Coordinates of C-alpha atoms in Angstrom, one line a residue:
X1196 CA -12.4 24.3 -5.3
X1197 CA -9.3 25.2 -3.7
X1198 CA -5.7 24.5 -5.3
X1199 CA -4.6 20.8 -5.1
X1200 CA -1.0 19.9 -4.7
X1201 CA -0.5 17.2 -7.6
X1202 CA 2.4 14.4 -8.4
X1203 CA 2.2 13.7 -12.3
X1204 CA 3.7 10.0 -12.5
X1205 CA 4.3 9.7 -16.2
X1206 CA 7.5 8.6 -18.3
X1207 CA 6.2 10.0 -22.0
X1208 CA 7.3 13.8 -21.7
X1209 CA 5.3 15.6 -23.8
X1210 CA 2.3 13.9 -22.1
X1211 CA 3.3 14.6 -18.7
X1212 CA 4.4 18.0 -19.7
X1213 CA 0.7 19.0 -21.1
X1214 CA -1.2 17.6 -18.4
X1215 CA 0.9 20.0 -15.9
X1216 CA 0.1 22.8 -18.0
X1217 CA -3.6 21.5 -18.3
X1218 CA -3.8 21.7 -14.2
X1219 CA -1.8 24.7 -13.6
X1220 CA -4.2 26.8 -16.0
X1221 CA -6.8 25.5 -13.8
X1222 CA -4.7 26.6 -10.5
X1223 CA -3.4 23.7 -9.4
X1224 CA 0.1 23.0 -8.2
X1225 CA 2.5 20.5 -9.7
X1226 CA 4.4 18.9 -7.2
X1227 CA 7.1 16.9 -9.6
X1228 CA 6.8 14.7 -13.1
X1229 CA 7.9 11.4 -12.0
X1230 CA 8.9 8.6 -14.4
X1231 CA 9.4 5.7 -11.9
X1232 CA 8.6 4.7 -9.0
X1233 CA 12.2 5.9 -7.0
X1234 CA 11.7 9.2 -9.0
X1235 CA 7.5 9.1 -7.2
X1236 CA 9.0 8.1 -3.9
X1237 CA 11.3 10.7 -3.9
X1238 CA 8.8 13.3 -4.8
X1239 CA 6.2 11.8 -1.8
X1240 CA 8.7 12.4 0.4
X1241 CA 9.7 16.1 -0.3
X1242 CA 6.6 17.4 -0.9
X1243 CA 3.7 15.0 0.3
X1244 CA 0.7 15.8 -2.6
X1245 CA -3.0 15.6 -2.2
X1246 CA -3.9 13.4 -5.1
X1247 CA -1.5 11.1 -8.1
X1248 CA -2.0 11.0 -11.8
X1249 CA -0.3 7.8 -12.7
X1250 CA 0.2 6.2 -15.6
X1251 CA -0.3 2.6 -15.4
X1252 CA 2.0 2.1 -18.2
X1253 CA 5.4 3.1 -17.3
X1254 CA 7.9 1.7 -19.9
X1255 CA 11.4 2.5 -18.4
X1256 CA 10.3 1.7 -14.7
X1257 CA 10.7 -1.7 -13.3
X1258 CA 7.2 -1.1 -11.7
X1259 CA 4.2 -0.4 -13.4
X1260 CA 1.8 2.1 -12.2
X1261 CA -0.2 0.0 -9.6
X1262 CA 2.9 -0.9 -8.2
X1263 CA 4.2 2.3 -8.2
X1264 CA 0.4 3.4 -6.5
X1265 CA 0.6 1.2 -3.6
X1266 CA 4.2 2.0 -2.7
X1267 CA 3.2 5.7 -2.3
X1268 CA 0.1 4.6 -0.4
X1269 CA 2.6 3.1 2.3
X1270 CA 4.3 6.4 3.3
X1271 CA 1.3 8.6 2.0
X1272 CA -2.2 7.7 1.5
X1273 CA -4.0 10.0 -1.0
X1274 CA -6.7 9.7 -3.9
X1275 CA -5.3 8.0 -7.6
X1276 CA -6.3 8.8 -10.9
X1277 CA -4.9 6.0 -13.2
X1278 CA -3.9 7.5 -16.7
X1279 CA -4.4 4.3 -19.1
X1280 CA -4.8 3.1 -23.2
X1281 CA -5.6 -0.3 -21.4
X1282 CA -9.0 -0.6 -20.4
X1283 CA -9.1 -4.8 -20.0
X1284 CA -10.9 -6.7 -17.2
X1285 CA -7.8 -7.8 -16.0
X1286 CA -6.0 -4.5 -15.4
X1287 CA -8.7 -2.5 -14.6
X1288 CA -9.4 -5.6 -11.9
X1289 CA -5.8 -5.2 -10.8
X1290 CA -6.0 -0.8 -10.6
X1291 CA -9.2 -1.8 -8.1
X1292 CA -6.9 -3.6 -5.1
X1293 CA -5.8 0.5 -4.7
X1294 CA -9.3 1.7 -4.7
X1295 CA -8.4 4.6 -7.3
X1296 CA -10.5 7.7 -6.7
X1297 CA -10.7 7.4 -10.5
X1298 CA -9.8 5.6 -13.8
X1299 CA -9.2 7.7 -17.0
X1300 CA -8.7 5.9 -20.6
X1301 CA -6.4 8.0 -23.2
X1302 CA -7.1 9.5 -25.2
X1303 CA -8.9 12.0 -23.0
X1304 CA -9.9 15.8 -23.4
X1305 CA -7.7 18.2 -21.7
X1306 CA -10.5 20.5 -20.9
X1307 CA -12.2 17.7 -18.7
X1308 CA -9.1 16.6 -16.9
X1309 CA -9.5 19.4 -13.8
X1310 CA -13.0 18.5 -13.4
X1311 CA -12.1 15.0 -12.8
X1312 CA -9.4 15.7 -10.6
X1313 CA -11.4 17.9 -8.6
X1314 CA -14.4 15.8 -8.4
X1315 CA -12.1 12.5 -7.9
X1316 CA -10.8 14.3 -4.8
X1317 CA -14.1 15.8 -3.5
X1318 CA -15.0 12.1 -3.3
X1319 CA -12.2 10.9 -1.8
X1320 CA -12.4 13.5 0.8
X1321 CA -15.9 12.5 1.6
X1322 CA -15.4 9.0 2.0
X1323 CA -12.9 9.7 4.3
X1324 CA -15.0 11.6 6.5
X1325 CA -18.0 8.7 6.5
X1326 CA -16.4 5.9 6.3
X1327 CA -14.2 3.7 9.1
X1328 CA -10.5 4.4 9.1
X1329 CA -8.5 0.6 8.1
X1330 CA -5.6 2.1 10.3
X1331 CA -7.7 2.5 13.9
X1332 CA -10.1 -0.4 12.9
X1333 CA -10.1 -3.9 14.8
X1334 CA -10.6 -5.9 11.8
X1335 CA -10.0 -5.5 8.0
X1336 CA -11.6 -6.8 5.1
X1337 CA -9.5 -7.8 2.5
X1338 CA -9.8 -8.2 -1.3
X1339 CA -10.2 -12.3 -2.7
X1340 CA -8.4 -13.8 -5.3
X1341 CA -11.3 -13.2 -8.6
X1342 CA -13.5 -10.7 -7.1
X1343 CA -15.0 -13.3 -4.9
X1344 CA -15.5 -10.0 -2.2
X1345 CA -13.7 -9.4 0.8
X1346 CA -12.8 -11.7 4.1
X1347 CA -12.7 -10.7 7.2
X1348 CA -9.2 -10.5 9.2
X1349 CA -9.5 -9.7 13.0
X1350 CA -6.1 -7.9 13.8
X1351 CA -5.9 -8.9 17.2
X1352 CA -6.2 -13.0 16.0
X1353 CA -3.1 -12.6 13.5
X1354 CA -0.2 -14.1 14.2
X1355 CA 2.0 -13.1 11.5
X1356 CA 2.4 -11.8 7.6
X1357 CA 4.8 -13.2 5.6
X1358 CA 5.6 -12.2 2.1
X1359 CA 5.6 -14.8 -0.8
X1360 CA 6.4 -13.1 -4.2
X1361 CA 3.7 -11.0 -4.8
X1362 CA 1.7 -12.3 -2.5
X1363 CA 0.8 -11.6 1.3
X1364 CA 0.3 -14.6 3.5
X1365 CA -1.7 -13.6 6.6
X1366 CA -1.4 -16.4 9.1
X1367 CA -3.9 -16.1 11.9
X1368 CA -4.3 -17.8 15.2
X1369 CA -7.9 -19.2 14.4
X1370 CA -7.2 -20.6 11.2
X1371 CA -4.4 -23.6 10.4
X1372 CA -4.1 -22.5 6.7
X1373 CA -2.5 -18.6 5.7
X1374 CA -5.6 -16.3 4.1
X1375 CA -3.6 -15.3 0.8
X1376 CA -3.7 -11.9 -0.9
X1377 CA -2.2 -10.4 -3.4
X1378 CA -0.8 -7.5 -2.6
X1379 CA 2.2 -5.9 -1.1
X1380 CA 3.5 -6.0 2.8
X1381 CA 5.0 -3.1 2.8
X1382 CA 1.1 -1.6 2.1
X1383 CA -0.9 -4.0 4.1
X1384 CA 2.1 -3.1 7.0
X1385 CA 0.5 -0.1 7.1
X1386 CA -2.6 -1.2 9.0
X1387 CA -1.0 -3.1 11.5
X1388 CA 0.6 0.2 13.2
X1389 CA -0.1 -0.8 16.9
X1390 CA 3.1 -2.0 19.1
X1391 CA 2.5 -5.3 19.6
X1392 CA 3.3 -5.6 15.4
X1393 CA 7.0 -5.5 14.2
X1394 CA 8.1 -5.9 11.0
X1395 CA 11.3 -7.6 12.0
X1396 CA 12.3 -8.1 7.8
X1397 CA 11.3 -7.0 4.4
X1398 CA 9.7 -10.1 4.9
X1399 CA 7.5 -10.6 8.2
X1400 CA 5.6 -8.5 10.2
X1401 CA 5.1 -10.3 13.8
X1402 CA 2.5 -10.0 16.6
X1403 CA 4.9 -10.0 19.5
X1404 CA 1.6 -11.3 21.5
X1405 CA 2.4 -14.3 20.3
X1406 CA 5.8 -15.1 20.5
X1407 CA 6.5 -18.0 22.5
X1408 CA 10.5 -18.7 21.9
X1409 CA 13.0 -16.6 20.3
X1410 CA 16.3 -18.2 19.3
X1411 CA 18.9 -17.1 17.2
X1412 CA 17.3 -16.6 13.9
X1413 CA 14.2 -18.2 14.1
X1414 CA 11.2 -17.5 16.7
X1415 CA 8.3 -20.0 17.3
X1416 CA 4.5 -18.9 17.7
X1417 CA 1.1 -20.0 20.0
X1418 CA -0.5 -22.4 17.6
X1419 CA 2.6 -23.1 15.2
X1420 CA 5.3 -25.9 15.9
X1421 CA 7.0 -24.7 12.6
X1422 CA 9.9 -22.5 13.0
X1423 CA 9.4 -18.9 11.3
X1424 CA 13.3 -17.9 10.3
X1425 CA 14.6 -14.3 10.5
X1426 CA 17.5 -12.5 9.8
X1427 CA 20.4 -13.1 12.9
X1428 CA 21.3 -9.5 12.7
X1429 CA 17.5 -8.5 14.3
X1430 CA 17.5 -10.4 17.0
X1431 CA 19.0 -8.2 19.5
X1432 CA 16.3 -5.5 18.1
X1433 CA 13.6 -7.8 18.5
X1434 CA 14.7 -8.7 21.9
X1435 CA 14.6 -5.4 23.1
X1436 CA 11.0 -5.2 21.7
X1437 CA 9.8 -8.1 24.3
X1438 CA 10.4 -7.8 28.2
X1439 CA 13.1 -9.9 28.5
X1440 CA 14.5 -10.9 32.0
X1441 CA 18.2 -11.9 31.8
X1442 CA 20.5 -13.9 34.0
X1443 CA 21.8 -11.6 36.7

């Protein structure tokens, strides 16, 4: 097995502390010991890892560890190995919307811990290689609300995301009602990388295929005779991102 570059995401020192000497003794390399998800981010960005230990717990972070996993899976998709003393439906229901690679309870032996990280990112790597990428597919199939299985969302038919809470509203031209999912936009963003799709807020991710009238701060879509608002200070961007003929 080669070495593995690892982020530990952990706020408990001593803990963090003996799981990095646990994976270096097995030749692995640390990337950092984060305790919150700015600290992760940070660390991501520096030195992208191949795999996160995460501690779904995480008492002085504003996020908790699934949080904390799917704002690392924006800027850099990689296996997860949640580190847990929770093992409840509900959370363990909640660690699956990130498809972890694996899911360890505390307290767990030392001496096991590289074996599952290696194995958890043999897997990984081998799903990769069979299955179809979500970025380059045409449609997605997305997680419903109880583990009622997945829907189907055909990229090219959706007009627009909007972000409600913790909640994703996927409106689609088909369809008069949003699909609702909960999950992150900043993550589902990620799968809507084609140019025709600009996030134009923290907000909204548009298809500019769409787009039937721009005004100030509010546009207007096929389908849709409600106004979708946006901030004032985008619209020159978004203009430039349509080919706009003006008045000579």
């Amino acid at each position: 097995m080669k070495s593995l570059k690892i982020l530990i995401v952990e706020d408990e020192l001593i803990t963090a502390t003996s799981i990095q000497e646990t994976l270096e003794n097995a030749g692995h390399e640390i990337t950092a010991l984060a305790r919150n998800l700015r600290e992760a981010l940070s660390a991501v960005k520096r030195q992208p890892p191949d795999l996160a230990l995460i501690d779904i717990t995480l008492e002085n972070s504003t996020d908790d560890g699934i949080g904390v996993a799917k704002q690392l899976m924006v800027f850099h998709p990689m296996p997860i190995i949640y580190l847990t003393a929770h093992s409840e439906p509900s959370t363990i229901l909640s660690a699956q919307e990130t498809h972890p690679a694996a899911y360890l309870l505390k307290p767990f032996r030392h001496k096991e811990l590289a074996i599952q990280v290696e194995l958890a990112y043999y897997n990984y790597q081998i799903n990769q290689e069979t299955t179809i990428d979500p970025h380059a597919a045409e449609s997605l199939y997305l997680p419903v609300e109880q583990g009622k299985g997945h829907v189907k969302i055909v990229k090219s038919e959706v007009l627009y995301l909007w972000a409600a809470g913790s909640y994703v509203e996927v409106h689609t031209i088909r369809d008069s009602k949003p699909f609702i999912f909960s999950m992150n936009l900043g993550y589902l963003a990620q799968f809507f990388k084609l140019s025709n799709y600009y996030r134009i807020s923290r907000s909204l991710l548009i298809n500019l295929a769409y787009v039937e009238r721009i005004e100030k701060n509010q546009l207007f879509v096929a389908g849709r005779d409600t106004a979708i608002t946006f901030p004032e200070t985008q619209h020159k961007e978004l203009l430039q991102k349509l080919a706009v003929v003006r008045t000579p």
